[in-house]
Amino acid sequence: MTGSPPLSGATGGVALVASGSARGTQQISNSQLGQRVDTSDEWIRTRTGIGNRCICGPDQSLADLSHQAGTQALSMAGWDADSLDLVLLATSTPDDLFGTAPKVQALLGARNAVAFDLTAACSGFLFALVTAAQFLRTGAMRRVLVIGADQLSRWVDWDDRRTCVLFGDGAGAVALEATSADRDGLVGFALRSDGARGNCLNLAQHNERQTLVDSASHQVGGYQPISMNGQEVYKFAVREVPAILKQLLEATDTAPESLDWLLLHQANQRILDAVADRFNLPHAKVLSNLAHYGNTSAATIPLMLDEAVRDGRIQPGHRIASSGFGAGLSWGAALFHWQGPS
Ligand code: COA
């Protein structure tokens, strides 16, 4: 699915006006993880760029993280929660399998908003951003809060050194507003899925069969911890992310050197560097906070965005190319301008 130019029939545009973020309250360093599994700070930093991760405490939920990030974004935008039309929560780790967005809506006091979850693993925020933009461009909605949040610490096998060193908990939020087509901040996007390759990264259900009545049985079970073929996922990322970004930049007639920032899903510093090298972009233009947070799945892109907005690196009018990728397999790219609050 490629969205540049936007859907036919669309009349308006979308402005990215504010951001917020939250992290798990407990910081765990690589050396501390070495107390639990056979690993080292040197191994983790060299292979991934990760130094610390933030993990939710026993009393912190996904709804709490999302609420905190969303509140910050509303505050930056200067909006009342009442004015929101939609709270869209990208997550693969809901507090409730029926959906956590309505809980977040209630915590925010966004009484007039519809709220629902969207699941696309580490591509979730990007997919949610594009989804929300459609409601805004068609004029169906005026104000939307898109939140990417994940609490993967619930689903990591903390005794599996191949995966446990990679992940952390966090949330990021972006406030989006309808605007005129000539001020559209979402220049273009492209989204992809390939379920045929999905088994290299899973958080799958494992069921047993139990007899229900004489002639019927049912399934009982639960979810198993994350399982991953790291090398396959790495190869997927360094092949597909540059390809989809190239396609997007060509479709939008954008020269790589005209980008202010490359904002990629924060999975591995080596992936970030490889993508930057493919476009001859200086590494200084590649936003990275992996060292502090690790991979927070759907949260990485808005969490990084918020950090760079708040410390002044991202300025109004900056042109940002973003790409999310991960389980599904799913991947996507978006080219947008940061507007900031008016
Ligand atoms: N500490 C120390 N040693 C470790 C380790 C750890 N945390 N994890 C794995 N190893 C060991 C392995 O057991 C293996 O040892 P062996 O050769 O004795 O069998 C060795 O290191 C190499 O393992 P390998 O899996 O080949 O490492 P790698 O170079 O592929 O790096 C990843 C592993 C996970 C860092 C890398 O594959 C990667 O980043 N993949 C992408 C993962 C990702 O981003 N997932 C999320 C996508 S959204």
XYZ file of C-alpha atoms and ligand atoms in Angstrom:
390
model
C 0.000 0.000 0.000
C 1.516 3.302 -1.037
C -0.081 6.564 -0.050
C 1.588 9.292 -1.976
C -0.323 11.228 -3.190
C -3.077 10.676 -0.588
C -6.250 8.676 -1.135
C -8.379 9.989 -3.942
C -11.307 11.920 -2.534
C -9.242 13.219 0.358
C -9.563 16.955 0.660
C -7.521 17.963 3.667
C -4.191 17.508 5.320
C -2.802 16.500 8.681
C -0.510 18.467 10.986
C 1.762 16.890 13.612
C 1.495 19.431 16.394
C 2.686 17.957 19.700
C 4.319 14.971 21.370
C 4.782 13.253 24.707
C 6.495 10.181 26.102
C 6.883 7.872 29.091
C 9.161 5.040 30.167
C 9.201 2.198 32.622
C 10.307 3.386 36.055
C 13.063 0.816 36.577
C 16.337 1.270 34.713
C 18.343 -1.881 34.105
C 21.884 -1.708 32.730
C 23.637 -4.301 30.611
C 25.866 -5.171 33.554
C 22.838 -5.774 35.743
C 21.406 -8.141 33.118
C 24.707 -9.970 33.342
C 23.695 -10.965 36.874
C 20.860 -12.994 35.354
C 22.105 -14.314 31.986
C 25.529 -15.030 30.538
C 26.153 -11.735 28.739
C 28.267 -8.611 29.037
C 28.007 -4.873 28.525
C 30.629 -5.147 25.810
C 28.719 -7.846 23.851
C 25.403 -5.996 24.001
C 26.806 -2.546 23.144
C 28.889 -3.836 20.252
C 26.104 -5.879 18.670
C 23.157 -3.552 19.352
C 24.175 -0.138 20.731
C 21.973 -0.743 23.772
C 23.290 0.222 27.208
C 20.165 0.397 29.369
C 16.492 -0.371 29.177
C 13.565 0.915 31.272
C 11.165 -1.670 32.610
C 7.742 -1.064 34.168
C 7.525 -1.605 37.894
C 4.950 -3.971 39.395
C 2.386 -1.162 39.699
C 2.867 0.390 36.266
C 0.584 -0.677 33.420
C 0.494 -0.084 29.686
C -2.467 2.227 30.253
C -0.363 4.241 32.736
C 2.479 4.657 30.245
C 0.045 5.629 27.494
C -1.812 8.047 29.746
C 1.418 9.762 30.775
C 2.635 10.141 27.182
C -0.799 11.282 26.005
C -1.124 13.860 28.788
C 2.222 15.372 27.837
C 1.201 15.615 24.176
C -2.116 17.264 25.053
C -0.321 19.719 27.292
C 2.196 20.637 24.564
C -0.651 21.056 22.067
C -2.661 23.129 24.540
C -5.729 20.956 23.916
C -8.487 19.870 26.282
C -8.905 16.099 26.305
C -12.575 16.779 25.499
C -11.596 18.057 22.068
C -10.171 14.704 20.897
C -12.126 12.714 18.318
C -9.947 9.595 18.448
C -7.429 7.932 20.753
C -5.589 5.367 18.652
C -3.284 3.099 20.641
C -0.692 1.081 18.736
C 0.367 -1.800 20.944
C 1.037 -5.529 20.931
C 1.051 -5.782 24.707
C -2.355 -4.553 25.888
C -3.392 -4.721 29.528
C -6.571 -6.333 28.215
C -6.799 -8.389 25.023
C -10.134 -6.724 24.304
C -8.256 -3.434 24.015
C -6.540 -0.898 26.245
C -7.297 2.294 24.293
C -10.707 2.819 25.970
C -9.015 2.668 29.371
C -6.525 5.302 28.197
C -9.393 7.401 26.860
C -11.042 7.260 30.289
C -7.798 8.126 32.111
C -7.274 11.104 29.801
C -10.884 12.241 30.222
C -11.321 12.263 26.443
C -15.086 11.854 26.745
C -15.892 12.615 23.122
C -13.264 10.374 21.559
C -13.648 6.907 20.162
C -10.708 4.742 21.203
C -9.323 1.497 19.849
C -6.129 -0.522 19.649
C -4.123 -1.229 16.516
C -1.655 -4.115 16.461
C 1.319 -4.105 14.119
C 4.198 -4.830 16.524
C 7.173 -2.510 16.003
C 5.532 -0.968 12.925
C 2.465 -0.113 15.006
C 3.073 3.587 15.532
C 3.750 4.230 11.864
C 0.687 2.238 10.802
C -1.420 4.121 13.377
C -0.125 7.497 12.225
C -1.143 6.719 8.658
C -4.500 5.300 9.781
C -5.275 8.405 11.839
C -4.291 10.649 8.938
C -7.057 9.146 6.810
C -9.759 10.234 9.276
C -8.265 13.721 9.371
C -7.767 14.119 5.641
C -11.331 13.119 4.838
C -12.683 15.628 7.341
C -14.286 12.892 9.460
C -12.239 14.017 12.486
C -10.401 17.150 13.646
C -8.124 16.035 16.467
C -6.477 12.674 17.101
C -4.023 11.354 19.665
C -1.866 8.540 18.307
C -0.019 6.603 20.989
C 2.598 3.904 20.457
C 3.145 1.936 23.655
C 4.523 -1.460 24.590
C 5.350 -3.311 27.750
C 7.403 -6.134 26.288
C 8.971 -6.906 29.659
C 5.801 -8.939 30.289
C 6.571 -11.192 27.350
C 10.328 -11.489 27.299
C 11.942 -14.683 28.530
C 14.368 -13.083 30.969
C 16.494 -16.219 30.892
C 16.988 -16.098 27.114
C 20.059 -13.941 26.483
C 19.396 -13.866 22.734
C 16.270 -11.765 23.219
C 16.097 -10.349 26.744
C 18.923 -7.854 26.203
C 17.042 -6.110 23.394
C 13.748 -4.893 24.819
C 12.319 -2.269 27.178
C 9.002 -0.605 28.066
C 7.827 2.798 26.908
C 5.204 4.954 25.262
C 5.168 7.919 22.919
C 2.268 10.049 21.742
C 1.698 12.488 18.905
C -1.194 14.936 18.617
C -2.502 15.275 15.057
C -4.847 17.937 13.743
C -6.766 18.317 10.489
C -5.477 21.099 8.302
C -5.796 22.273 4.713
C -4.316 20.143 1.912
C -1.674 22.781 1.107
C -0.374 22.545 4.703
C -0.376 18.729 4.782
C 2.452 17.518 7.021
C 2.262 13.886 5.901
C 4.011 14.091 2.558
C 3.802 10.397 1.784
C 3.818 6.889 3.156
C 4.219 3.248 2.202
C 3.126 0.224 4.243
C 3.939 -3.465 3.797
C 3.261 -6.859 5.372
C 4.540 -10.343 4.645
C 2.982 -13.006 6.836
C 4.832 -15.704 4.919
C 8.027 -14.627 6.699
C 6.321 -14.016 10.027
C 7.742 -16.954 11.938
C 11.142 -15.348 12.535
C 9.667 -13.109 15.250
C 6.672 -14.255 17.261
C 4.737 -13.822 20.430
C 2.396 -16.630 19.573
C -0.385 -18.440 21.320
C 0.222 -22.046 22.298
C -2.855 -24.105 22.899
C -3.784 -27.458 24.256
C -6.930 -29.246 23.313
C -9.407 -30.029 26.057
C -12.658 -31.906 25.818
C -15.627 -29.601 26.149
C -18.495 -32.056 25.731
C -18.635 -35.527 24.144
C -18.453 -34.342 20.541
C -16.461 -31.110 20.863
C -13.204 -29.872 22.243
C -11.850 -26.407 22.829
C -8.449 -24.756 23.166
C -6.841 -23.650 26.389
C -3.508 -21.990 26.672
C -1.761 -18.699 26.665
C 1.035 -16.775 25.066
C 4.617 -17.954 25.053
C 7.528 -15.515 25.446
C 9.005 -13.761 22.413
C 10.872 -16.072 20.065
C 13.170 -14.629 17.432
C 15.635 -15.646 14.749
C 17.883 -12.617 15.211
C 19.911 -13.045 12.059
C 16.826 -13.384 9.844
C 15.241 -10.305 11.410
C 18.461 -8.368 10.946
C 18.680 -9.337 7.271
C 15.023 -8.436 6.764
C 15.545 -4.982 8.290
C 18.672 -4.024 6.373
C 17.095 -5.169 3.103
C 13.524 -3.849 3.404
C 13.981 -0.565 5.275
C 16.306 1.056 2.706
C 14.113 -0.312 -0.108
C 10.883 1.168 1.223
C 12.537 4.468 2.106
C 14.028 4.696 -1.381
C 10.623 4.036 -2.899
C 9.038 6.713 -0.704
C 11.720 9.318 -1.393
C 11.434 8.724 -5.130
C 7.628 8.840 -5.056
C 7.707 12.164 -3.216
C 10.591 13.563 -5.271
C 12.681 13.988 -2.136
C 16.479 14.040 -2.220
C 17.968 12.178 0.778
C 20.266 15.121 1.513
C 17.218 17.384 1.912
C 16.070 15.414 4.963
C 16.600 17.000 8.353
C 16.290 13.720 10.222
C 16.072 9.991 9.750
C 13.808 8.600 12.470
C 13.903 4.814 12.400
C 12.451 2.208 14.685
C 15.075 1.822 17.403
C 15.933 -1.874 17.201
C 19.687 -1.979 16.701
C 22.297 0.743 16.137
C 23.898 -1.357 13.416
C 20.592 -1.311 11.483
C 20.336 2.473 11.901
C 23.885 2.964 10.667
C 23.433 0.592 7.723
C 20.317 2.467 6.550
C 22.038 5.840 6.895
C 25.022 4.583 4.909
C 22.744 3.355 2.129
C 21.572 6.975 1.618
C 24.969 8.556 2.351
C 23.434 10.400 5.273
C 25.731 11.607 8.043
C 25.118 9.614 11.214
C 24.456 12.914 13.002
C 21.141 13.076 11.103
C 20.053 9.688 12.446
C 18.114 10.012 15.671
C 19.044 7.381 18.239
C 18.244 6.809 21.896
C 18.802 3.050 21.813
C 21.586 3.351 24.344
C 19.066 4.439 27.002
C 15.882 2.526 26.217
C 16.555 -0.443 23.923
C 13.719 -1.565 21.689
C 10.359 -0.397 23.072
C 8.491 -1.728 20.015
C 5.580 0.552 18.983
C 6.926 3.272 21.289
C 10.373 3.780 19.788
C 9.511 6.263 17.039
C 7.266 8.644 19.041
C 9.512 8.346 22.108
C 12.533 9.379 20.050
C 10.523 12.080 18.305
C 9.397 13.542 21.621
C 12.910 13.544 23.026
C 14.265 15.409 19.984
C 11.348 17.870 19.949
C 11.821 18.677 23.633
C 15.595 19.131 23.430
C 15.220 21.358 20.359
C 16.856 19.154 17.742
C 13.591 18.840 15.807
C 12.257 22.270 14.876
C 8.988 23.319 13.210
C 9.225 22.743 9.477
C 11.824 19.994 9.728
C 11.482 17.210 7.194
C 11.661 13.745 8.728
C 11.826 10.352 7.029
C 10.667 7.588 9.330
C 10.531 3.823 9.054
C 9.099 1.157 11.339
C 9.682 -2.570 10.954
C 9.214 -5.749 12.889
C 7.021 -8.720 13.619
C 4.323 -9.697 11.189
C 6.506 -9.263 9.289
C 5.471 -5.670 8.856
C 7.278 -2.555 7.750
C 6.534 0.914 6.522
C 7.850 4.388 5.933
C 6.467 7.894 6.213
C 7.796 11.273 5.200
C 6.452 14.111 7.317
C 7.034 17.674 8.431
C 6.971 18.500 12.107
C 4.690 21.471 12.676
C 4.713 21.865 16.454
C 2.121 23.666 18.559
C 0.644 26.888 17.177
N 25.356 -12.104 25.235
C 26.409 -12.847 24.879
N 26.382 -13.723 23.867
C 25.246 -13.832 23.167
C 24.104 -13.061 23.482
C 24.193 -12.179 24.567
N 23.149 -11.391 24.949
N 23.121 -13.376 22.617
C 23.610 -14.300 21.779
N 24.890 -14.575 22.118
C 25.798 -15.516 21.496
C 25.087 -16.633 20.787
O 24.756 -17.668 21.692
C 26.131 -17.050 19.792
O 27.063 -17.858 20.427
P 27.633 -19.172 19.716
O 28.340 -18.665 18.496
O 28.537 -19.726 20.753
O 26.443 -19.998 19.403
C 26.827 -15.753 19.413
O 26.528 -14.833 20.478
C 26.358 -15.158 18.112
O 24.937 -15.177 18.083
P 24.141 -14.553 16.888
O 22.685 -14.746 17.122
O 24.723 -15.020 15.598
O 24.507 -13.015 17.079
P 24.274 -11.828 16.097
O 25.527 -11.248 15.671
O 23.278 -12.173 15.007
O 23.570 -10.755 17.044
C 21.383 -9.895 17.530
C 22.344 -11.092 17.660
C 20.065 -10.293 18.163
C 21.977 -8.718 18.251
C 21.203 -9.551 16.031
O 20.930 -10.715 15.286
C 20.104 -8.567 15.810
O 20.153 -7.438 16.242
N 19.029 -8.973 15.088
C 17.882 -8.121 14.922
C 16.995 -8.275 16.117
C 15.949 -7.223 16.210
O 16.209 -6.080 15.951
N 14.736 -7.633 16.608
C 13.648 -6.768 16.769
C 13.156 -6.294 15.461
S 11.772 -5.261 15.665
